mmCIF file of C-alpha atoms and ligand atoms in Angstrom:
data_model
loop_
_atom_site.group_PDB
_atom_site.id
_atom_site.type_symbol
_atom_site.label_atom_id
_atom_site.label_comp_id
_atom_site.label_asym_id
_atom_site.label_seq_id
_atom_site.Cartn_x
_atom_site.Cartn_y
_atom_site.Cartn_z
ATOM 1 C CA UNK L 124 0.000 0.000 0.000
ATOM 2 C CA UNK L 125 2.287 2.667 -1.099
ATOM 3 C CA UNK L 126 -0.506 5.197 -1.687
ATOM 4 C CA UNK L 127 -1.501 5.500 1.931
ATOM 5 C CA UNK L 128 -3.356 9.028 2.902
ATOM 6 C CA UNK L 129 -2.509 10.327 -0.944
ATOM 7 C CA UNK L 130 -5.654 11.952 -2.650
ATOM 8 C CA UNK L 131 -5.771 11.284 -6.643
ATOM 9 C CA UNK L 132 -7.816 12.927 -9.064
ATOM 10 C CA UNK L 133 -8.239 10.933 -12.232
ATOM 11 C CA UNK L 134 -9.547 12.100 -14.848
ATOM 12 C CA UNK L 135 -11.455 10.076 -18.126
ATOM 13 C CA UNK L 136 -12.165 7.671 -15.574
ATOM 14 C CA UNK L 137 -15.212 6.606 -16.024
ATOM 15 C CA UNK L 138 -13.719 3.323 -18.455
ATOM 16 C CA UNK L 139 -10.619 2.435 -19.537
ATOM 17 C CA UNK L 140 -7.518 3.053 -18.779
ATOM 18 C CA UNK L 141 -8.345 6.186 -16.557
ATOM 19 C CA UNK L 142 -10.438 3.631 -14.627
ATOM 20 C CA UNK L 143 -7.964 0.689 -14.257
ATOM 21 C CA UNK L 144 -5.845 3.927 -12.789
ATOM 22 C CA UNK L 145 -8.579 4.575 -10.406
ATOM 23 C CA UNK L 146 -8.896 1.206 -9.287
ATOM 24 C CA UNK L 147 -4.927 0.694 -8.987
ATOM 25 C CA UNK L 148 -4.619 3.876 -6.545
ATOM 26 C CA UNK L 149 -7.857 2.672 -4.588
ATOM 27 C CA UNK L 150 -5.686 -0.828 -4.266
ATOM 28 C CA UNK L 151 -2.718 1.101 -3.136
ATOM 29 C CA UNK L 152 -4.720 3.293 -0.057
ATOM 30 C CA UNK L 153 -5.522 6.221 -1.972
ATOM 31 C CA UNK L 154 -8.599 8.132 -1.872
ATOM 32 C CA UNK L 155 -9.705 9.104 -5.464
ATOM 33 C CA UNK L 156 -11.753 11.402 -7.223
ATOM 34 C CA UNK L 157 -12.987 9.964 -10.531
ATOM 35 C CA UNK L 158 -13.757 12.487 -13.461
ATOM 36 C CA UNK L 159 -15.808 11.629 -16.149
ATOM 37 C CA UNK L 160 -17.690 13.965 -18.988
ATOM 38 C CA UNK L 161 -19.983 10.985 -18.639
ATOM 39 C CA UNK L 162 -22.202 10.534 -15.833
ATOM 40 C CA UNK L 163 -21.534 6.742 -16.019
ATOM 41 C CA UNK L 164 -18.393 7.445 -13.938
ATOM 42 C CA UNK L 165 -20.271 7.422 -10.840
ATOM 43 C CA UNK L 166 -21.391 3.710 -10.612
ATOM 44 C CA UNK L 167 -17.586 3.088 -11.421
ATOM 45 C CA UNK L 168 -16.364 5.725 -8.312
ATOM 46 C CA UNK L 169 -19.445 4.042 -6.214
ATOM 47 C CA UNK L 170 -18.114 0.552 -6.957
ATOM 48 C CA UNK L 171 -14.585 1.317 -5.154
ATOM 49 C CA UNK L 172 -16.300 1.658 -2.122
ATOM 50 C CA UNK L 173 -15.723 4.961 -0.020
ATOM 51 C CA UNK L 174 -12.246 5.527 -0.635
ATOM 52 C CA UNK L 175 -13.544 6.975 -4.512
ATOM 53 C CA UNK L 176 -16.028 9.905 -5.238
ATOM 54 C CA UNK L 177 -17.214 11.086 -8.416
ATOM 55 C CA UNK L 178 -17.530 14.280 -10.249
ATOM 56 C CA UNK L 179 -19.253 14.977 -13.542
ATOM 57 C CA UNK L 180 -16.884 17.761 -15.626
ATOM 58 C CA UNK L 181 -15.722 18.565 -18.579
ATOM 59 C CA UNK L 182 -12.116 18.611 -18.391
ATOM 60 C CA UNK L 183 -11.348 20.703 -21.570
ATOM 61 C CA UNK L 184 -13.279 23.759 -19.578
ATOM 62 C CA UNK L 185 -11.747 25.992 -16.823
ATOM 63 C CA UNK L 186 -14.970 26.049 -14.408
ATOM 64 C CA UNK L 187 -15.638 22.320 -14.366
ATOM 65 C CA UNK L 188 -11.972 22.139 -13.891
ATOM 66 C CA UNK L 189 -12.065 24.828 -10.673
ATOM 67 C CA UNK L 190 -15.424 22.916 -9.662
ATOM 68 C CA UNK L 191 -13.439 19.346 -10.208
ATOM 69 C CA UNK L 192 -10.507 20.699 -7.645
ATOM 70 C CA UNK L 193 -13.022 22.638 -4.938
ATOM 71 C CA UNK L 194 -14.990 19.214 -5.090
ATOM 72 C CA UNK L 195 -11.873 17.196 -4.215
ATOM 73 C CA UNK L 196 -10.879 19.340 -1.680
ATOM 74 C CA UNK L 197 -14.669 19.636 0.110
ATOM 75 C CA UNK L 198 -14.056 15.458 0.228
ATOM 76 C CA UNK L 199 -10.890 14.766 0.727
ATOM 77 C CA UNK L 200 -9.248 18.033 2.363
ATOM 78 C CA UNK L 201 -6.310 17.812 0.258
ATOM 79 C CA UNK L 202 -4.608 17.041 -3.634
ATOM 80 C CA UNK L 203 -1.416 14.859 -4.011
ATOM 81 C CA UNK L 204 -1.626 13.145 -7.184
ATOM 82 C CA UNK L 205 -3.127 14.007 -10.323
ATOM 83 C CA UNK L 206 -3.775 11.940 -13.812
ATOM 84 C CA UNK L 207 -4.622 13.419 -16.929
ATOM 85 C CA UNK L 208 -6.162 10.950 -18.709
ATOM 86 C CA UNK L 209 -8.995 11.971 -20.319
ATOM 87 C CA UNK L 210 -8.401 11.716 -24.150
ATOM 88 C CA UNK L 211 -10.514 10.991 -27.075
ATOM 89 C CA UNK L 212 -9.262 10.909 -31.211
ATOM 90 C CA UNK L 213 -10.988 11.906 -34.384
ATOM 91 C CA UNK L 214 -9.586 10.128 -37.787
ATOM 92 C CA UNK L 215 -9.730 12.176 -40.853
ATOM 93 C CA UNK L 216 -7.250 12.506 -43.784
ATOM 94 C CA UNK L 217 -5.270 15.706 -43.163
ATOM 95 C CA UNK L 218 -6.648 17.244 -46.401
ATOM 96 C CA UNK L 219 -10.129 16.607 -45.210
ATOM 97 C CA UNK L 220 -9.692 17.314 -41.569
ATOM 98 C CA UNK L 221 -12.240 19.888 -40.278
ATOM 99 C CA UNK L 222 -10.829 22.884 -37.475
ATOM 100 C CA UNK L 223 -13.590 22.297 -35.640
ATOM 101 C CA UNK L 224 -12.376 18.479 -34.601
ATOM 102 C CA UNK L 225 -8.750 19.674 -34.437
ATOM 103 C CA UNK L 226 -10.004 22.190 -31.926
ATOM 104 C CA UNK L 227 -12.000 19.716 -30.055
ATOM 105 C CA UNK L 228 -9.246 16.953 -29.956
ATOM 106 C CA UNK L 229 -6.312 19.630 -28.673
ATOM 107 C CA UNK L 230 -8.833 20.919 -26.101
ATOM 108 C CA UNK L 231 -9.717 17.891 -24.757
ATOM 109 C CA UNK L 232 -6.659 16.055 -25.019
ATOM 110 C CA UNK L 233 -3.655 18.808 -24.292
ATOM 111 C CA UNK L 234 -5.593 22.243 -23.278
ATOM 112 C CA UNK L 235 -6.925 19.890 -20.731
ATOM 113 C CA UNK L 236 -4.280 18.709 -19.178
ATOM 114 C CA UNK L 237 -2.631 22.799 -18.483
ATOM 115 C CA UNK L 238 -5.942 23.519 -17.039
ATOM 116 C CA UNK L 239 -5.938 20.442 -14.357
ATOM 117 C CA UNK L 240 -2.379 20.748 -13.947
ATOM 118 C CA UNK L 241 -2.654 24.312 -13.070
ATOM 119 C CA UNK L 242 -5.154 24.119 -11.012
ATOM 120 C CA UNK L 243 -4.095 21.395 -8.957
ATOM 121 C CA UNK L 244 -0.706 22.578 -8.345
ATOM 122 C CA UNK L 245 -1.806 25.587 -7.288
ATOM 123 C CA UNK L 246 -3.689 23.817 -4.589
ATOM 124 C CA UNK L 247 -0.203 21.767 -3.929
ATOM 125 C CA UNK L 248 1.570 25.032 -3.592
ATOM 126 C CA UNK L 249 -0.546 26.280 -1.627
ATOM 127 C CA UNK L 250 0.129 23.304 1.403
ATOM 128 C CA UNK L 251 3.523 23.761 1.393
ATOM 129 C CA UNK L 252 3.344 23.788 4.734
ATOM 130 C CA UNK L 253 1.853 20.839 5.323
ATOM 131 C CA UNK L 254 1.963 18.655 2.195
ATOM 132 C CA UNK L 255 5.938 17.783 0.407
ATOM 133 C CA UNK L 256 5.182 18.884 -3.202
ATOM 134 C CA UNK L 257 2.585 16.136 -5.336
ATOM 135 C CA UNK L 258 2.727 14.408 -8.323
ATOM 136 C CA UNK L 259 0.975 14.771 -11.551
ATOM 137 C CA UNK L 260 1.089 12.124 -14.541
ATOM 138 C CA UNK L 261 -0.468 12.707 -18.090
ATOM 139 C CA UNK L 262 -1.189 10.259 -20.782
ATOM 140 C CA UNK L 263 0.922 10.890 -23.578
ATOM 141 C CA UNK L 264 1.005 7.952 -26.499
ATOM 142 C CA UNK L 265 3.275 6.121 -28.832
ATOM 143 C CA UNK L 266 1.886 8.850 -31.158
ATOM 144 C CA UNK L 267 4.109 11.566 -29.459
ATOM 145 C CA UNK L 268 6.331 10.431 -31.624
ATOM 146 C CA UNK L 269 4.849 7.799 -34.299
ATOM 147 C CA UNK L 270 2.959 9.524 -36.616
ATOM 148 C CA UNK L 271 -0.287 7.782 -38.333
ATOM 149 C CA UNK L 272 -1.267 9.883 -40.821
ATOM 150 C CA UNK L 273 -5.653 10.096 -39.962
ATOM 151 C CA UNK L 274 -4.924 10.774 -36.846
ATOM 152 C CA UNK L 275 -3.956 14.176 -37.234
ATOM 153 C CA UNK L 276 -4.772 16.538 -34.154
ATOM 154 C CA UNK L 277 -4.605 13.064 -32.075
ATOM 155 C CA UNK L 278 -0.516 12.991 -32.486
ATOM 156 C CA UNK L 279 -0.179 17.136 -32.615
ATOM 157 C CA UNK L 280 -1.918 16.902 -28.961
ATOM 158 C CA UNK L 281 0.223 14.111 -28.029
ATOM 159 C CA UNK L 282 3.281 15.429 -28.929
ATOM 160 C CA UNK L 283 2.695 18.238 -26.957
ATOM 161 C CA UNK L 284 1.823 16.176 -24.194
ATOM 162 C CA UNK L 285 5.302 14.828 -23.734
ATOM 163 C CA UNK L 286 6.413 19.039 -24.374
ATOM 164 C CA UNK L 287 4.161 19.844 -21.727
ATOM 165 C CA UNK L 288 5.385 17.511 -19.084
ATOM 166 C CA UNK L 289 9.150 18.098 -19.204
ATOM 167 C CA UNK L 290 8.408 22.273 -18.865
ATOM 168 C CA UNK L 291 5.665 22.216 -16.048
ATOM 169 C CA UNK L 292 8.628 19.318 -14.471
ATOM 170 C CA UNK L 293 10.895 22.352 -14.799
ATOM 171 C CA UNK L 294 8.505 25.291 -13.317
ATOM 172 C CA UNK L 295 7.154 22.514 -10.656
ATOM 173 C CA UNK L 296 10.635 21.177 -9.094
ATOM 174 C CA UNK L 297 11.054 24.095 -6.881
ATOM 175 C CA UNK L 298 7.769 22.660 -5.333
ATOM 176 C CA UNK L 299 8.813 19.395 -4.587
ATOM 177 C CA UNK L 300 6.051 18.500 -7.612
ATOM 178 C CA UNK L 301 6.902 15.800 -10.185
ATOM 179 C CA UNK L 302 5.189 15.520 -13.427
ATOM 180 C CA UNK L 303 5.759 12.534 -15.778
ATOM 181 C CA UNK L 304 3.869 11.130 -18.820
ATOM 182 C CA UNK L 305 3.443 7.546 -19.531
ATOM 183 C CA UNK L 306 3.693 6.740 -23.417
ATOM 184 C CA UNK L 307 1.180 3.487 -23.934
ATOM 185 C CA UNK L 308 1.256 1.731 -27.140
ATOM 186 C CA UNK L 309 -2.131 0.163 -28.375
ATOM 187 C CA UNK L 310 -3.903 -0.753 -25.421
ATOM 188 C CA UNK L 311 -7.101 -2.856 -24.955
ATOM 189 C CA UNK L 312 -9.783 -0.137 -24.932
ATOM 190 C CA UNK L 313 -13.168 1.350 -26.512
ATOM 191 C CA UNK L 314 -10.615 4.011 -27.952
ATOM 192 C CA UNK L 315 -8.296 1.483 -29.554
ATOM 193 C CA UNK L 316 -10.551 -0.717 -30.584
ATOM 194 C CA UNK L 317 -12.461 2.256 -32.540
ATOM 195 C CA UNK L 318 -9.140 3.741 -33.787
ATOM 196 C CA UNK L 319 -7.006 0.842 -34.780
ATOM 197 C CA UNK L 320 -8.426 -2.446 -34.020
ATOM 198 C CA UNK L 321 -11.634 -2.154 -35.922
ATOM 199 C CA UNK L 322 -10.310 -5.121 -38.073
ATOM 200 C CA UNK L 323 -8.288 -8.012 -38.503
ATOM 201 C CA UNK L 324 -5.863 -6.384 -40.843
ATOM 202 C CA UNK L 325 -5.285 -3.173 -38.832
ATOM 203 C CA UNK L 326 -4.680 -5.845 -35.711
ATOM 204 C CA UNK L 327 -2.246 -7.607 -37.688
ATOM 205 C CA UNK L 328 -0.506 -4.159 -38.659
ATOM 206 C CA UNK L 329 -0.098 -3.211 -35.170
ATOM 207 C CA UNK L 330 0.967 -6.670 -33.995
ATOM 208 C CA UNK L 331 3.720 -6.389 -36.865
ATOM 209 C CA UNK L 332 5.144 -4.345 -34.692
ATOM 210 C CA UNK L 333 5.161 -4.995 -31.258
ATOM 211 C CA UNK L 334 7.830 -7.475 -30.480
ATOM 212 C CA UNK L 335 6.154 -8.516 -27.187
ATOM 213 C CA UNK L 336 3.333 -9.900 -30.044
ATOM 214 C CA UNK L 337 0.158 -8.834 -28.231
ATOM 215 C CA UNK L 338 -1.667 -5.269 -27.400
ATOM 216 C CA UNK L 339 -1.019 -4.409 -23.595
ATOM 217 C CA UNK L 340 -4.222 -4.049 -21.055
ATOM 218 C CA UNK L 341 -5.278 -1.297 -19.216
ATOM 219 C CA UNK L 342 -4.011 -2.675 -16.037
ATOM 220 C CA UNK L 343 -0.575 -2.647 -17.269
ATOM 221 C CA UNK L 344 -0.724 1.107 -17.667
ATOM 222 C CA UNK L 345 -2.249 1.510 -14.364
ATOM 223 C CA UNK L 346 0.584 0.202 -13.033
ATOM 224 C CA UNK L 347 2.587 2.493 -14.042
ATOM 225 C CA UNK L 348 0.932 5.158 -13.250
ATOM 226 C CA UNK L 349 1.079 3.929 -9.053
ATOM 227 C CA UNK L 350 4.668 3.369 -9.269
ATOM 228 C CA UNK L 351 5.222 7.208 -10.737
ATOM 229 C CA UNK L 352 2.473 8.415 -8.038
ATOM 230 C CA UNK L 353 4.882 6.377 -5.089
ATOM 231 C CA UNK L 354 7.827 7.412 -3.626
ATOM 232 C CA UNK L 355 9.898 4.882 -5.647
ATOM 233 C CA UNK L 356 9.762 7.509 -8.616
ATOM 234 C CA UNK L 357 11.128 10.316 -6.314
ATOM 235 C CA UNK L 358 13.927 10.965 -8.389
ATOM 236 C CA UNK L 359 11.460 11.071 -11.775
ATOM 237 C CA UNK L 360 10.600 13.990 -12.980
ATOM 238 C CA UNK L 361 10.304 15.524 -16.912
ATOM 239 C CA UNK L 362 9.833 11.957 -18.126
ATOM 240 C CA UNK L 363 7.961 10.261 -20.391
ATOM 241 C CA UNK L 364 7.864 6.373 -20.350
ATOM 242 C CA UNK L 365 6.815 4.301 -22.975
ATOM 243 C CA UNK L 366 4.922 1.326 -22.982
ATOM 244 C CA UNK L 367 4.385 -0.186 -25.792
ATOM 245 C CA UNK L 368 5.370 -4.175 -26.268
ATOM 246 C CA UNK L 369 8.756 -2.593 -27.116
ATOM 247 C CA UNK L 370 7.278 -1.133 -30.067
ATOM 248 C CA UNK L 371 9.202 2.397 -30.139
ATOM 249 C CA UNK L 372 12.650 0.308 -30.033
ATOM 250 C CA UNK L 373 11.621 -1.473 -33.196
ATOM 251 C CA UNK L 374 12.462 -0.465 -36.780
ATOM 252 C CA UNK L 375 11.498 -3.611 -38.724
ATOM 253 C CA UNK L 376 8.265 -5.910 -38.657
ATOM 254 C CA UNK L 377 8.583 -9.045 -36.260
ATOM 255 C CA UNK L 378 5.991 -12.080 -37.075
ATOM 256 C CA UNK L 379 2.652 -12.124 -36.167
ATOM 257 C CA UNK L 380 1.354 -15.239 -34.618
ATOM 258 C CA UNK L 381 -2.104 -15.357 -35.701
HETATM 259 N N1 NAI F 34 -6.169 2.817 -25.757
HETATM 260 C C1 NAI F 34 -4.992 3.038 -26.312
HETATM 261 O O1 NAI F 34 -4.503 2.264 -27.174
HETATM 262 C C2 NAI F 34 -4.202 4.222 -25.908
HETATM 263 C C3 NAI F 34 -4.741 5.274 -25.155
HETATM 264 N N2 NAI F 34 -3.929 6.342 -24.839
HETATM 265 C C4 NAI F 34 -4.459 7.460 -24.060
HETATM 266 O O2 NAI F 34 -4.991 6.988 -22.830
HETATM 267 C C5 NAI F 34 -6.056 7.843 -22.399
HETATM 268 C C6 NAI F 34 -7.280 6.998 -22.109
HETATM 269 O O3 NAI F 34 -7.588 6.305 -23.297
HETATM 270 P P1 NAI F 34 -8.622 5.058 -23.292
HETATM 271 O O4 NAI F 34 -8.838 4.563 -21.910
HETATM 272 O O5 NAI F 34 -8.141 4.126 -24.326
HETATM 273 O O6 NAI F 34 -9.922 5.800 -23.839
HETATM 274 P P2 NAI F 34 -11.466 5.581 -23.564
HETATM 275 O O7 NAI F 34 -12.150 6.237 -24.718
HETATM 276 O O8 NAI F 34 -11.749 4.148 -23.260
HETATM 277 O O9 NAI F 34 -11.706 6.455 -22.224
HETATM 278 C C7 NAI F 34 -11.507 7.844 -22.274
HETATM 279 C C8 NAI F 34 -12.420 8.479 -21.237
HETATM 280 O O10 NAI F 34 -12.218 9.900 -21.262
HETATM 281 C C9 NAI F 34 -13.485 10.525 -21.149
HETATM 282 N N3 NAI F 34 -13.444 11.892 -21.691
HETATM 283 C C10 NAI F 34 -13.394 12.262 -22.990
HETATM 284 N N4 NAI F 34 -13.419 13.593 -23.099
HETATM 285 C C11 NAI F 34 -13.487 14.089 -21.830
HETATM 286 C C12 NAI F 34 -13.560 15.400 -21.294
HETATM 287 N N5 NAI F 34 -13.570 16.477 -22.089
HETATM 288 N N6 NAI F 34 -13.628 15.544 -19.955
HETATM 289 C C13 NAI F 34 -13.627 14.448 -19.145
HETATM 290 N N7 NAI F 34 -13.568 13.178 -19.599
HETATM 291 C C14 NAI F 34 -13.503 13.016 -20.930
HETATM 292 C C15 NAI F 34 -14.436 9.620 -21.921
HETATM 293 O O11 NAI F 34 -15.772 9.853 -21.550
HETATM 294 C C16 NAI F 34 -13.911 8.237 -21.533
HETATM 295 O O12 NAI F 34 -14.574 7.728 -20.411
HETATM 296 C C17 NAI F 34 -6.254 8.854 -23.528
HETATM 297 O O13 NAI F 34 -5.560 10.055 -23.213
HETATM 298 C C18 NAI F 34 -5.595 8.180 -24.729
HETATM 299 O O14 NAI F 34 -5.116 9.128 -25.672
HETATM 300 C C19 NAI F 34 -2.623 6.421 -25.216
HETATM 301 C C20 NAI F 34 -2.073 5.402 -25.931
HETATM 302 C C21 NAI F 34 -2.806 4.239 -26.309
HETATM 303 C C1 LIG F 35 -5.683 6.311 -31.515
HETATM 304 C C2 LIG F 35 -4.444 5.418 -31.495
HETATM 305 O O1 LIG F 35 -4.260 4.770 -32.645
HETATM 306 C C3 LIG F 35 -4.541 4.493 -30.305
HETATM 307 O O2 LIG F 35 -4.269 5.320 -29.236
HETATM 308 C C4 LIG F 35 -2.917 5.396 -29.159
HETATM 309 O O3 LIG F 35 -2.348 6.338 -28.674
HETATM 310 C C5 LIG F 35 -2.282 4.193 -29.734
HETATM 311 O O4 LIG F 35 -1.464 4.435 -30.852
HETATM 312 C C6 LIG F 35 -3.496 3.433 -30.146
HETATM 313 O O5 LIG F 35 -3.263 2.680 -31.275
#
């Protein structure tokens, strides 16, 4: 239980990998505060017993964000860990792509993630007093860095994902705050399965290259995410960590067991 007395928010948490996260920090003694844009989130928070609570917001917008924190605080009395999680994609070929779902995907998925950071580590500033810095961890993607060419403002937001964590590491430090970003590769969820999975040939492209031969679960990101929340990452800051079936280390197709 290395979570013991830590408050998380998570946010996108009402499925998926946000809520494997939630469930991993319960397992570890944190309270959490589950976010959701869906109201579905709150049989998820009510199902962890009373160490979760849920809040309906909208992550991409500043007053659900202020209304996210103040609600954490009124329940738990304090903010040590935050996730940003929350994420959705659009695919569209660049040429056809319209601003209005660029806008939406860097809102949701990067303009997000400043407000909730800034917000929360105001509230860890704050407690210096009190409460040694806090930790915040954001969900970047292979696509930082791999590019797939429909998935336009998914991999502009992600890239700046991974930009965003190593300077708010750098303003943060003198706070005692880390912030990290965990890199997943394709990952059993609704998202994946929408975006890349949809069919046996698009499976077999992604297996093609992930050496470890198989798409990683939610779980396995979750776990991540605890050990970067724990005092055994107190030395990681500015990071981002991939996991991906060691695809990012791979620059030739492996065979795919069908
Ligand atoms: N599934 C995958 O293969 C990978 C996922 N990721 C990232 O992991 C994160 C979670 O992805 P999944 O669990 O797969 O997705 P998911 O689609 O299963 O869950 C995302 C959750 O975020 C919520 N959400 C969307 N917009 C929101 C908003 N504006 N405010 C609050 N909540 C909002 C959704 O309602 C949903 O519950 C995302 O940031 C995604 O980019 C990164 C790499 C791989
Ligand atoms: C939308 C993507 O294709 C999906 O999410 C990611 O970040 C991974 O690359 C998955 O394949």
């Amino acid at each position: 239980m290395k979570l013991t007395d830590k408050v998380a928010i998570v946010t996108g948490a009402a499925q998926g990998i946000g809520l494997a996260c939630a469930e991993r920090l319960v397992r570890e003694g944190a309270r959490v505060m589950l976010t959701d844009v869906r109201p579905d989130g709150a049989a998820a928070a009510s199902a962890l017993g009373d160490a979760a609570r849920f809040v309906q917001a909208d992550v991409s917008m500043k007053a659900d964000v202020d209304a996210l924190v103040a609600a954490t605080l009124a329940a738990f009395g304090r903010i040590d860990i935050l996730v940003n999680n929350a994420g959705v994609t659009h695919a569209a070929d660049f040429l056809d792509l319209d601003e209005d779902d660029f806008d939406r995907v860097l809102r949701i998925n990067l303009k997000s993630m400043f407000l909730c950071s800034q917000a929360v580590a105001r509230e860890m500033v704050k407690r210096q007093d009190t409460q040694r810095g806090g930790c915040i961890i954001n969900m970047s993607s292979v696509n930082a860095e791999l590019a797939i060419p429909n998935q336009v403002p998914y991999v502009v937001s992600k890239g700046g994902v991974n930009q965003l964590t190593r300077v708010a590491s750098i303003s943060l430090a003198q706070y005692g705050i880390r912030v990290n970003a965990i890199g997943p590769g394709t990952i059993l969820t609704e998202l994946a399965k929408q975006a890349v999975l949809a069919g046996p040939e698009a499976r077999h492209k992604i297996l093609s290259r992930t050496p470890l031969g198989r798409c990683g679960e939610p779980e396995e990101i979750a776990g991540i995410a605890a050990f970067l929340a724990s005092d055994d990452a107190s030395y990681i800051t500015g990071q981002t960590l991939y996991a991906d079936g060691g695809r990012m280390a791979l620059n030739y197709t492996v065979p795919v067991k069908d």
